[in-house]
Amino acid sequence: MTVQSSDLLAPLDLAFWNIETAEHPMHLGALGVFDGDGKGAARHAYELLASRAAAVPGLRMRLAGVLFPVGGAARVPVRDFDPREHVRLGVPVENFHAAAGALMERPLDRRRPPWEAHVLPAADGSGFAVLFKFHHALADGLRALTLAAAVMDPTDLPFSRAPKPEPQRGRGLRLPFSGMRELTLADLDPRRYPDHVRSVVDSTAQALSIGASVARATLGVRTSPALTSPGSGTRRTAGVVLDLDDVHRIRKTVGGTVNDVLIALVAGAVRRWLDERGDGSEGVEPRALVPVSRRRPRTATPQGNRLSGYLVRLPVGERDPLERLRVVRTTMDRRKDHGPSRGAGAVALLADHVPPLGHRLGGSFVGQNARLLFDLLVTSVPLPSLGLKLGGCPLTEVFPLAPLAQGQSLAVAVSTYRGRVHYGLVADGVAVPDLDVLAAALRTELRVLTEECERAASPGDAART
C-alpha cells in the first residue's frame, strides 16, 4: 500500500494500536449529558450526528498496515464510509454510567474507522447522553475533542471547524526508526553530518536516562492489590461533579495549581475507599502516571499522539489532608522543574526509539507489563469554557473516560467545564464492584479538605470553636 509519509502512524500511535487486545481495548471515551426537549430529542441528536459525521474527514479514516516501513500502519480514508455504522441510537436507560460501562468494554471494529457515538435516551424523557469512543491510535484527548466538537452545533470555537491539513513536505527517504523525522536532500549535505550524529547521541542518551528512571521507579513500590488485577475485560464507569470554586479556594489558601488539588483529591479518595473496603491504606503509595501533552493547546496537527508524562507517587498513606496536598504539590513542582522529557513518566517517549516491526512484535509484551510502569492513570482533558449544544440541547455534564491498561483496575480522567469539575472513573468491573464508593469518597475529600483549609486560614476562630 502506498501512502503519503504524513499519513503514517506516529510511533506512540502504533504502540497503542499494537498493545490492544479484545479484553483490554485501547479506546478513550467521553460521556456527555444533554438537557433534552421531549422524548424526540435523542432521535434528533442521532440524526444530526450521523449526517454531520459524513462531513468530517478525520472520522472516515481507518488504520491499515503498510508494506514500508515493515510493521508500520497508516490512516487511510474509507471510500464507502457510512456514518450509521458508527452512530447508534440506544434504548432508554435509567443510568447513563451503567450503560456507558457496558459499552466501554466492547472493542472498536479495527476494520473500520475506530470510533463510535452512542446516543442514550433517558428513561424518564428528561434528556439524553452521548458516549463518544475513539481509539487512542486515532486520536488523543485533544484530537478527540476536536473531532467530537466538529459534530456539535456550530460555534465560534477554533476547534469546532475541521482542522487544516498539515502542510505537505517533499517526499523523502524514511529513516528505519519511524519516530525520527524524514530525510530530505538538504540533510544529505556532508557538512550537516555532525548535526545528525549529535541528534542520534542525544536521542540515545535520553532513552537510556528514561529507562534508568523507570527501573528506579519500581524500587520500594507500595501499592494496593485493589489497584492491580489480572483483568476481567469488564468495565464500570462513574462520574463525579464538583464545584470549581471550591477547588480554587483551596488553591488560593495553600498555593499550587488547580491540577495539584485535583490530584490530591484522588489520593485522599483512594485512601478513604481502601479503608472502607477493608484493604487498608497504611503505607500505600501507588505510582500515578500523569500524562503531559507536548502539543500546543490550539494545534490540531500533527494528528498523532504527542504525549509524555510525570510519574507521581500518591501519598495515599498520609493521614493529614493538607499534608497530602503539600506532598503532591512538591512532587509535581519537582517533576515540572525536570521537564516532561525526563524521568520515569516520560516512558511514552521510548516509543520513538522502537522501529515499527518492534511495536508489532512486542506490543503484546508491553501491554501485559503496563502495571510494572505505573499503578493507575490520572489524566486531565481540556474542554472549552463556552457551552456546547447538540440539536439545540445544552451539554450540561461531560465525563472523560480513559483507557484501562492490562493489569490495572482503575483509571481517572478529569475535566473542568462551565465552572464545575468532572471526574470520569473507569474500573475493572470485577476487581472494583464498589466504584460508587470511590466516587462518593471524592466528594467527601473535597469537603474535608475545604474544612481543613478554612481552619488553617483562621486558626484563632478554630481555637475558639
CSV table of C-alpha atoms in Angstrom, one decimal:
chain,number,residue,atom,x,y,z
A,1,MET,CA,0.0,0.0,0.0
A,2,THR,CA,1.4,3.4,-1.0
A,3,VAL,CA,0.6,6.3,1.4
A,4,GLN,CA,1.9,9.8,2.0
A,5,SER,CA,4.5,9.9,4.7
A,6,SER,CA,2.4,12.2,6.8
A,7,ASP,CA,-0.4,9.6,6.9
A,8,LEU,CA,1.9,7.0,8.7
A,9,LEU,CA,1.1,6.4,12.4
A,10,ALA,CA,3.5,8.1,14.8
A,11,PRO,CA,5.4,5.6,17.0
A,12,LEU,CA,3.2,6.1,20.0
A,13,ASP,CA,0.0,5.7,17.9
A,14,LEU,CA,1.5,2.4,16.6
A,15,ALA,CA,2.2,1.3,20.1
A,16,PHE,CA,-1.4,1.9,21.2
A,17,TRP,CA,-2.7,0.1,18.1
A,18,ASN,CA,-0.5,-3.0,18.9
A,19,ILE,CA,-0.9,-3.4,22.6
A,20,GLU,CA,-4.7,-3.6,22.3
A,21,THR,CA,-6.4,-6.9,22.9
A,22,ALA,CA,-10.1,-7.9,22.9
A,23,GLU,CA,-10.1,-7.9,26.7
A,24,HIS,CA,-8.2,-4.7,27.0
A,25,PRO,CA,-9.3,-2.2,24.3
A,26,MET,CA,-7.3,1.0,24.0
A,27,HIS,CA,-10.1,3.5,23.3
A,28,LEU,CA,-10.8,6.6,25.3
A,29,GLY,CA,-14.3,8.0,25.7
A,30,ALA,CA,-16.4,10.9,26.8
A,31,LEU,CA,-19.9,10.7,28.2
A,32,GLY,CA,-21.8,14.0,27.6
A,33,VAL,CA,-25.1,14.6,29.2
A,34,PHE,CA,-27.6,16.9,27.5
A,35,ASP,CA,-30.8,18.6,28.6
A,36,GLY,CA,-33.4,17.4,26.1
A,37,ASP,CA,-36.7,18.8,25.0
A,38,GLY,CA,-39.1,15.9,24.9
A,39,LYS,CA,-38.6,12.3,24.1
A,40,GLY,CA,-37.8,13.0,20.5
A,41,ALA,CA,-34.6,14.9,21.4
A,42,ALA,CA,-32.5,11.8,21.4
A,43,ARG,CA,-33.5,10.6,18.0
A,44,HIS,CA,-33.0,14.1,16.6
A,45,ALA,CA,-29.5,14.1,18.1
A,46,TYR,CA,-28.8,10.7,16.5
A,47,GLU,CA,-29.8,12.0,13.1
A,48,LEU,CA,-27.7,15.1,13.4
A,49,LEU,CA,-24.6,13.1,14.5
A,50,ALA,CA,-25.0,10.7,11.6
A,51,SER,CA,-25.4,13.5,9.0
A,52,ARG,CA,-22.6,15.7,10.3
A,53,ALA,CA,-20.1,12.9,10.7
A,54,ALA,CA,-20.1,12.3,7.0
A,55,ALA,CA,-18.6,15.8,6.5
A,56,VAL,CA,-15.7,15.4,9.0
A,57,PRO,CA,-12.6,13.9,7.2
A,58,GLY,CA,-11.0,12.7,10.4
A,59,LEU,CA,-14.0,10.4,11.1
A,60,ARG,CA,-13.6,8.5,7.8
A,61,MET,CA,-10.0,7.3,8.4
A,62,ARG,CA,-9.3,3.7,9.2
A,63,LEU,CA,-6.0,2.3,10.2
A,64,ALA,CA,-4.3,-0.2,7.8
A,65,GLY,CA,-0.9,-1.9,7.6
A,66,VAL,CA,1.7,-0.8,5.0
A,67,LEU,CA,4.5,-2.5,3.2
A,68,PHE,CA,7.1,0.0,4.3
A,69,PRO,CA,8.2,0.6,6.9
A,70,VAL,CA,7.7,-3.1,7.8
A,71,GLY,CA,5.3,-3.3,10.7
A,72,GLY,CA,4.0,0.2,10.2
A,73,ALA,CA,0.4,1.4,9.7
A,74,ALA,CA,-1.3,4.4,8.2
A,75,ARG,CA,-4.5,6.4,8.3
A,76,VAL,CA,-6.4,5.6,5.1
A,77,PRO,CA,-9.7,7.2,4.0
A,78,VAL,CA,-12.7,4.9,3.6
A,79,ARG,CA,-14.4,5.5,0.3
A,80,ASP,CA,-17.7,3.8,1.2
A,81,PHE,CA,-17.9,5.4,4.6
A,82,ASP,CA,-21.3,5.0,6.3
A,83,PRO,CA,-21.7,7.1,9.5
A,84,ARG,CA,-24.6,5.0,10.6
A,85,GLU,CA,-22.2,2.1,11.2
A,86,HIS,CA,-20.6,4.3,13.9
A,87,VAL,CA,-23.5,6.3,15.3
A,88,ARG,CA,-26.1,4.2,17.2
A,89,LEU,CA,-29.3,5.1,18.9
A,90,GLY,CA,-29.8,3.0,22.1
A,91,VAL,CA,-32.8,2.1,24.1
A,92,PRO,CA,-33.9,4.3,27.0
A,93,VAL,CA,-31.7,3.8,30.1
A,94,GLU,CA,-32.1,4.6,33.8
A,95,ASN,CA,-28.4,5.2,34.5
A,96,PHE,CA,-26.1,6.7,31.9
A,97,HIS,CA,-22.9,5.5,33.6
A,98,ALA,CA,-24.1,1.9,33.9
A,99,ALA,CA,-24.8,1.9,30.1
A,100,ALA,CA,-21.5,3.6,29.4
A,101,GLY,CA,-19.6,0.9,31.3
A,102,ALA,CA,-21.1,-1.9,29.2
A,103,LEU,CA,-20.3,0.0,26.0
A,104,MET,CA,-16.7,0.9,27.0
A,105,GLU,CA,-15.8,-2.8,27.4
A,106,ARG,CA,-16.6,-3.5,23.8
A,107,PRO,CA,-13.6,-3.1,21.4
A,108,LEU,CA,-14.0,-1.0,18.4
A,109,ASP,CA,-14.1,-2.7,15.0
A,110,ARG,CA,-10.5,-2.5,13.7
A,111,ARG,CA,-11.6,-3.0,10.1
A,112,ARG,CA,-13.5,0.4,10.1
A,113,PRO,CA,-12.6,3.9,11.3
A,114,PRO,CA,-12.1,3.2,15.0
A,115,TRP,CA,-14.7,5.4,16.6
A,116,GLU,CA,-18.3,5.3,17.7
A,117,ALA,CA,-21.0,7.6,19.1
A,118,HIS,CA,-23.8,6.1,21.2
A,119,VAL,CA,-26.9,8.2,21.8
A,120,LEU,CA,-28.6,7.1,25.1
A,121,PRO,CA,-32.1,8.4,25.8
A,122,ALA,CA,-33.1,8.9,29.4
A,123,ALA,CA,-35.8,6.6,30.5
A,124,ASP,CA,-37.8,9.5,32.0
A,125,GLY,CA,-37.5,11.6,28.8
A,126,SER,CA,-35.6,14.3,30.6
A,127,GLY,CA,-32.7,14.4,28.2
A,128,PHE,CA,-30.1,12.1,26.7
A,129,ALA,CA,-26.4,11.3,26.8
A,130,VAL,CA,-23.9,10.7,24.1
A,131,LEU,CA,-20.9,8.3,24.6
A,132,PHE,CA,-18.1,9.0,22.2
A,133,LYS,CA,-15.4,6.4,21.8
A,134,PHE,CA,-12.2,7.0,19.9
A,135,HIS,CA,-9.3,4.6,19.6
A,136,HIS,CA,-6.2,6.1,21.2
A,137,ALA,CA,-4.3,5.5,17.9
A,138,LEU,CA,-6.8,7.6,16.0
A,139,ALA,CA,-6.9,10.5,18.4
A,140,ASP,CA,-5.6,11.6,21.8
A,141,GLY,CA,-7.7,13.6,24.2
A,142,LEU,CA,-7.2,16.9,22.4
A,143,ARG,CA,-7.8,15.4,18.9
A,144,ALA,CA,-10.8,13.5,20.1
A,145,LEU,CA,-12.2,16.8,21.5
A,146,THR,CA,-11.7,18.4,18.1
A,147,LEU,CA,-13.5,15.5,16.2
A,148,ALA,CA,-16.4,15.4,18.7
A,149,ALA,CA,-16.8,19.2,18.6
A,150,ALA,CA,-17.0,19.1,14.8
A,151,VAL,CA,-20.4,17.3,15.0
A,152,MET,CA,-21.8,19.6,17.7
A,153,ASP,CA,-23.9,22.6,16.8
A,154,PRO,CA,-21.8,25.3,15.1
A,155,THR,CA,-20.0,27.6,17.5
A,156,ASP,CA,-17.2,30.3,17.2
A,157,LEU,CA,-14.7,28.0,18.9
A,158,PRO,CA,-11.5,27.4,17.0
A,159,PHE,CA,-11.7,23.6,17.2
A,160,SER,CA,-15.3,23.4,16.0
A,161,ARG,CA,-14.1,23.7,12.5
A,162,ALA,CA,-12.3,20.9,10.6
A,163,PRO,CA,-8.5,21.3,11.2
A,164,LYS,CA,-6.4,22.4,8.3
A,165,PRO,CA,-4.3,19.6,6.9
A,166,GLU,CA,-0.6,19.6,7.8
A,167,PRO,CA,1.5,21.2,5.1
A,168,GLN,CA,2.8,18.6,2.7
A,169,ARG,CA,6.6,18.3,2.5
A,170,GLY,CA,8.6,16.8,-0.3
A,171,ARG,CA,8.6,13.0,-0.3
A,172,GLY,CA,11.8,11.9,1.3
A,173,LEU,CA,13.6,8.8,2.5
A,174,ARG,CA,12.1,7.5,5.7
A,175,LEU,CA,14.6,6.5,8.4
A,176,PRO,CA,14.3,2.9,9.7
A,177,PHE,CA,13.2,4.2,13.0
A,178,SER,CA,9.8,5.7,12.3
A,179,GLY,CA,9.9,8.1,15.3
A,180,MET,CA,12.7,10.0,13.6
A,181,ARG,CA,12.0,12.7,11.0
A,182,GLU,CA,12.3,12.2,7.3
A,183,LEU,CA,15.5,12.8,5.3
A,184,THR,CA,15.4,15.4,2.6
A,185,LEU,CA,18.1,16.2,0.0
A,186,ALA,CA,19.4,19.0,2.3
A,187,ASP,CA,20.0,16.5,5.0
A,188,LEU,CA,22.4,14.6,2.8
A,189,ASP,CA,24.8,17.6,2.7
A,190,PRO,CA,28.1,16.2,4.3
A,191,ARG,CA,28.5,19.5,6.1
A,192,ARG,CA,25.5,18.6,8.2
A,193,TYR,CA,26.7,15.1,9.4
A,194,PRO,CA,27.9,16.4,12.8
A,195,ASP,CA,24.3,17.6,13.5
A,196,HIS,CA,22.9,14.1,12.7
A,197,VAL,CA,25.5,12.4,14.9
A,198,ARG,CA,24.7,14.8,17.7
A,199,SER,CA,21.0,14.2,17.3
A,200,VAL,CA,21.5,10.4,17.5
A,201,VAL,CA,23.7,10.7,20.6
A,202,ASP,CA,21.2,13.0,22.3
A,203,SER,CA,18.3,10.7,21.5
A,204,THR,CA,20.1,7.6,22.7
A,205,ALA,CA,21.1,9.4,25.9
A,206,GLN,CA,17.5,10.4,26.5
A,207,ALA,CA,16.3,6.8,26.0
A,208,LEU,CA,18.9,5.4,28.5
A,209,SER,CA,18.1,8.1,31.0
A,210,ILE,CA,14.3,7.4,30.9
A,211,GLY,CA,15.0,3.6,31.0
A,212,ALA,CA,17.1,4.0,34.2
A,213,SER,CA,14.4,6.2,35.8
A,214,VAL,CA,11.8,3.6,35.0
A,215,ALA,CA,13.9,0.9,36.7
A,216,ARG,CA,14.4,3.1,39.8
A,217,ALA,CA,10.7,3.9,40.0
A,218,THR,CA,9.9,0.2,40.5
A,219,LEU,CA,12.0,0.1,43.7
A,220,GLY,CA,10.2,0.2,47.0
A,221,VAL,CA,6.7,0.4,45.4
A,222,ARG,CA,4.0,0.3,48.0
A,223,THR,CA,0.6,-0.1,46.3
A,224,SER,CA,-2.6,-2.0,47.0
A,225,PRO,CA,-3.9,-5.2,45.4
A,226,ALA,CA,-7.1,-3.3,44.8
A,227,LEU,CA,-5.4,-1.2,42.2
A,228,THR,CA,-4.0,-4.2,40.3
A,229,SER,CA,-5.8,-7.2,38.8
A,230,PRO,CA,-5.4,-9.8,36.0
A,231,GLY,CA,-8.2,-8.0,34.3
A,232,SER,CA,-11.7,-9.4,33.5
A,233,GLY,CA,-12.4,-7.4,30.4
A,234,THR,CA,-15.4,-5.9,32.1
A,235,ARG,CA,-15.8,-2.2,32.7
A,236,ARG,CA,-17.7,0.1,35.2
A,237,THR,CA,-17.8,3.8,34.9
A,238,ALA,CA,-18.8,6.5,37.4
A,239,GLY,CA,-18.9,10.3,37.3
A,240,VAL,CA,-18.4,12.9,40.0
A,241,VAL,CA,-19.2,16.6,39.6
A,242,LEU,CA,-17.5,19.1,42.0
A,243,ASP,CA,-17.7,22.9,42.3
A,244,LEU,CA,-14.6,24.5,40.7
A,245,ASP,CA,-14.9,27.5,43.0
A,246,ASP,CA,-14.2,25.1,46.0
A,247,VAL,CA,-11.1,23.9,44.3
A,248,HIS,CA,-9.9,27.5,43.6
A,249,ARG,CA,-10.5,28.4,47.3
A,250,ILE,CA,-8.2,25.5,48.4
A,251,ARG,CA,-5.6,26.5,45.8
A,252,LYS,CA,-5.6,30.1,47.0
A,253,THR,CA,-5.3,29.1,50.6
A,254,VAL,CA,-2.4,26.6,50.3
A,255,GLY,CA,-0.8,27.6,46.9
A,256,GLY,CA,0.0,25.4,44.0
A,257,THR,CA,-2.2,24.8,40.9
A,258,VAL,CA,-5.7,23.5,40.3
A,259,ASN,CA,-4.2,20.3,39.0
A,260,ASP,CA,-2.3,19.8,42.2
A,261,VAL,CA,-5.6,20.0,44.2
A,262,LEU,CA,-7.4,17.6,41.7
A,263,ILE,CA,-4.6,15.0,42.1
A,264,ALA,CA,-4.6,15.4,45.9
A,265,LEU,CA,-8.3,14.8,45.9
A,266,VAL,CA,-7.7,11.5,44.1
A,267,ALA,CA,-5.1,10.5,46.7
A,268,GLY,CA,-7.5,11.2,49.5
A,269,ALA,CA,-10.4,9.5,47.9
A,270,VAL,CA,-8.3,6.3,47.2
A,271,ARG,CA,-7.3,6.3,50.9
A,272,ARG,CA,-11.0,6.5,52.0
A,273,TRP,CA,-12.0,3.9,49.5
A,274,LEU,CA,-9.3,1.4,50.6
A,275,ASP,CA,-10.1,1.9,54.2
A,276,GLU,CA,-13.9,1.5,53.7
A,277,ARG,CA,-13.5,-1.7,51.7
A,278,GLY,CA,-11.2,-3.1,54.4
A,279,ASP,CA,-8.0,-3.2,52.3
A,280,GLY,CA,-6.2,-0.6,54.4
A,281,SER,CA,-4.3,2.4,53.2
A,282,GLU,CA,-1.4,2.5,55.7
A,283,GLY,CA,1.8,2.9,53.9
A,284,VAL,CA,0.2,2.8,50.4
A,285,GLU,CA,2.0,5.0,47.9
A,286,PRO,CA,0.8,4.0,44.4
A,287,ARG,CA,2.5,5.4,41.2
A,288,ALA,CA,0.2,7.6,39.2
A,289,LEU,CA,1.0,8.4,35.6
A,290,VAL,CA,0.0,12.0,34.8
A,291,PRO,CA,0.2,12.4,31.0
A,292,VAL,CA,1.5,15.7,29.6
A,293,SER,CA,0.7,16.9,26.1
A,294,ARG,CA,3.6,18.1,24.0
A,295,ARG,CA,1.2,19.8,21.6
A,296,ARG,CA,0.2,23.4,21.8
A,297,PRO,CA,-3.4,23.7,23.1
A,298,ARG,CA,-4.9,25.0,19.9
A,299,THR,CA,-2.8,23.0,17.5
A,300,ALA,CA,-4.7,20.1,15.9
A,301,THR,CA,-1.8,18.9,13.8
A,302,PRO,CA,0.1,16.8,13.5
A,303,GLN,CA,-2.6,14.3,14.2
A,304,GLY,CA,-0.5,11.7,16.1
A,305,ASN,CA,-0.2,11.4,19.8
A,306,ARG,CA,2.4,13.7,21.3
A,307,LEU,CA,2.5,12.7,24.9
A,308,SER,CA,4.9,12.5,27.8
A,309,GLY,CA,4.1,12.3,31.4
A,310,TYR,CA,5.1,12.7,35.1
A,311,LEU,CA,5.2,9.7,37.4
A,312,VAL,CA,3.9,10.7,40.9
A,313,ARG,CA,3.7,8.6,44.0
A,314,LEU,CA,0.4,9.4,45.5
A,315,PRO,CA,0.6,9.9,49.3
A,316,VAL,CA,-2.4,7.7,50.0
A,317,GLY,CA,-0.9,6.5,53.3
A,318,GLU,CA,-0.7,10.1,54.7
A,319,ARG,CA,-3.4,10.8,57.2
A,320,ASP,CA,-3.5,14.6,57.0
A,321,PRO,CA,-5.4,16.1,54.0
A,322,LEU,CA,-3.3,19.2,53.9
A,323,GLU,CA,0.0,17.2,54.1
A,324,ARG,CA,-1.2,15.0,51.2
A,325,LEU,CA,-1.8,18.2,49.2
A,326,ARG,CA,1.6,19.5,50.1
A,327,VAL,CA,3.3,16.3,49.1
A,328,VAL,CA,1.5,16.3,45.7
A,329,ARG,CA,2.4,19.9,45.1
A,330,THR,CA,6.1,19.4,46.0
A,331,THR,CA,6.3,16.3,43.8
A,332,MET,CA,4.7,18.0,40.8
A,333,ASP,CA,6.9,21.1,41.2
A,334,ARG,CA,9.9,18.8,41.1
A,335,ARG,CA,8.7,16.9,38.1
A,336,LYS,CA,8.0,20.2,36.2
A,337,ASP,CA,11.4,21.5,37.1
A,338,HIS,CA,13.0,18.4,35.4
A,339,GLY,CA,10.6,18.8,32.4
A,340,PRO,CA,8.3,16.2,30.6
A,341,SER,CA,11.2,14.7,28.6
A,342,ARG,CA,13.0,13.2,31.6
A,343,GLY,CA,12.1,10.8,34.4
A,344,ALA,CA,10.1,7.6,34.5
A,345,GLY,CA,6.9,9.4,33.5
A,346,ALA,CA,8.4,10.1,30.1
A,347,VAL,CA,8.2,6.4,29.2
A,348,ALA,CA,5.9,7.2,26.3
A,349,LEU,CA,8.9,8.8,24.6
A,350,LEU,CA,10.6,5.5,24.3
A,351,ALA,CA,8.2,4.6,21.6
A,352,ASP,CA,10.1,6.9,19.3
A,353,HIS,CA,13.2,4.6,19.6
A,354,VAL,CA,11.4,1.4,18.6
A,355,PRO,CA,11.1,0.5,14.9
A,356,PRO,CA,7.6,-0.2,13.6
A,357,LEU,CA,8.2,-4.0,13.4
A,358,GLY,CA,9.3,-3.9,17.1
A,359,HIS,CA,5.9,-2.3,18.0
A,360,ARG,CA,4.1,-5.1,16.2
A,361,LEU,CA,6.1,-7.9,17.6
A,362,GLY,CA,6.4,-6.5,21.1
A,363,GLY,CA,3.0,-4.9,21.5
A,364,SER,CA,1.6,-7.9,23.4
A,365,PHE,CA,4.5,-8.0,25.8
A,366,VAL,CA,4.3,-4.2,26.6
A,367,GLY,CA,0.6,-4.4,27.1
A,368,GLN,CA,0.9,-7.3,29.6
A,369,ASN,CA,3.5,-5.4,31.6
A,370,ALA,CA,2.0,-2.0,31.8
A,371,ARG,CA,1.4,-2.5,35.6
A,372,LEU,CA,5.2,-2.5,36.0
A,373,LEU,CA,5.4,1.1,34.8
A,374,PHE,CA,2.6,2.6,36.9
A,375,ASP,CA,-0.4,1.7,39.1
A,376,LEU,CA,-3.1,4.0,37.9
A,377,LEU,CA,-3.7,6.7,35.4
A,378,VAL,CA,-4.7,10.3,36.4
A,379,THR,CA,-5.2,12.4,33.3
A,380,SER,CA,-6.6,15.8,32.5
A,381,VAL,CA,-8.6,16.5,29.3
A,382,PRO,CA,-9.0,20.2,28.2
A,383,LEU,CA,-12.5,21.4,27.5
A,384,PRO,CA,-13.8,24.8,26.2
A,385,SER,CA,-15.2,27.3,28.7
A,386,LEU,CA,-18.1,28.1,26.4
A,387,GLY,CA,-21.2,25.9,26.3
A,388,LEU,CA,-21.7,23.3,23.6
A,389,LYS,CA,-25.0,22.2,22.2
A,390,LEU,CA,-26.4,19.3,20.1
A,391,GLY,CA,-29.7,19.9,18.3
A,392,GLY,CA,-30.2,23.0,20.5
A,393,CYS,CA,-29.9,20.9,23.7
A,394,PRO,CA,-27.2,22.2,26.0
A,395,LEU,CA,-24.4,20.0,27.2
A,396,THR,CA,-24.6,20.1,31.0
A,397,GLU,CA,-22.1,17.5,32.1
A,398,VAL,CA,-19.2,15.8,30.4
A,399,PHE,CA,-17.1,12.9,31.8
A,400,PRO,CA,-13.8,12.0,30.2
A,401,LEU,CA,-13.1,8.2,30.2
A,402,ALA,CA,-9.6,6.9,29.9
A,403,PRO,CA,-8.5,3.5,28.6
A,404,LEU,CA,-7.7,0.9,31.3
A,405,ALA,CA,-4.4,-0.8,30.8
A,406,GLN,CA,-4.0,-4.6,31.4
A,407,GLY,CA,-3.1,-5.4,35.0
A,408,GLN,CA,-4.7,-2.2,36.3
A,409,SER,CA,-8.0,-1.8,38.0
A,410,LEU,CA,-8.6,2.0,37.9
A,411,ALA,CA,-8.1,5.0,35.6
A,412,VAL,CA,-9.1,8.5,36.4
A,413,ALA,CA,-9.8,11.4,34.0
A,414,VAL,CA,-10.8,14.9,34.9
A,415,SER,CA,-12.0,18.0,33.0
A,416,THR,CA,-13.3,21.4,34.0
A,417,TYR,CA,-16.4,22.6,32.2
A,418,ARG,CA,-18.7,25.6,32.9
A,419,GLY,CA,-17.4,26.2,36.4
A,420,ARG,CA,-17.5,22.6,37.5
A,421,VAL,CA,-15.0,19.8,37.8
A,422,HIS,CA,-16.0,16.5,36.1
A,423,TYR,CA,-14.2,13.3,37.2
A,424,GLY,CA,-14.7,10.3,35.0
A,425,LEU,CA,-13.8,7.0,36.6
A,426,VAL,CA,-13.2,3.7,34.7
A,427,ALA,CA,-12.6,0.5,36.5
A,428,ASP,CA,-12.4,-3.3,36.0
A,429,GLY,CA,-16.0,-4.4,36.8
A,430,VAL,CA,-14.9,-7.5,38.7
A,431,ALA,CA,-12.0,-6.0,40.6
A,432,VAL,CA,-13.9,-2.8,41.6
A,433,PRO,CA,-17.5,-3.6,42.0
A,434,ASP,CA,-17.7,-0.7,44.5
A,435,LEU,CA,-16.7,2.1,42.2
A,436,ASP,CA,-19.6,4.2,43.5
A,437,VAL,CA,-17.9,4.2,46.9
A,438,LEU,CA,-14.7,5.7,45.4
A,439,ALA,CA,-16.9,8.3,43.6
A,440,ALA,CA,-18.5,9.3,46.9
A,441,ALA,CA,-15.1,9.5,48.5
A,442,LEU,CA,-14.1,12.2,46.1
A,443,ARG,CA,-17.0,14.4,47.2
A,444,THR,CA,-16.1,13.7,50.9
A,445,GLU,CA,-12.4,14.5,50.3
A,446,LEU,CA,-13.3,17.9,48.8
A,447,ARG,CA,-15.5,18.8,51.7
A,448,VAL,CA,-12.9,17.7,54.3
A,449,LEU,CA,-10.0,19.5,52.5
A,450,THR,CA,-12.1,22.6,52.3
A,451,GLU,CA,-12.8,22.5,56.0
A,452,GLU,CA,-9.1,21.9,56.8
A,453,CYS,CA,-8.2,24.9,54.7
A,454,GLU,CA,-10.7,27.1,56.4
A,455,ARG,CA,-9.3,26.1,59.8
A,456,ALA,CA,-5.8,26.7,58.6
A,457,ALA,CA,-6.7,30.2,57.3
A,458,SER,CA,-8.4,31.1,60.6
A,459,PRO,CA,-6.5,29.4,63.5
A,460,GLY,CA,-7.9,31.8,66.0
A,461,ASP,CA,-11.5,31.1,65.1
A,462,ALA,CA,-10.8,27.4,65.0
A,463,ALA,CA,-9.3,27.6,68.5
A,464,ARG,CA,-12.4,29.4,69.9
A,465,THR,CA,-14.7,26.8,68.5
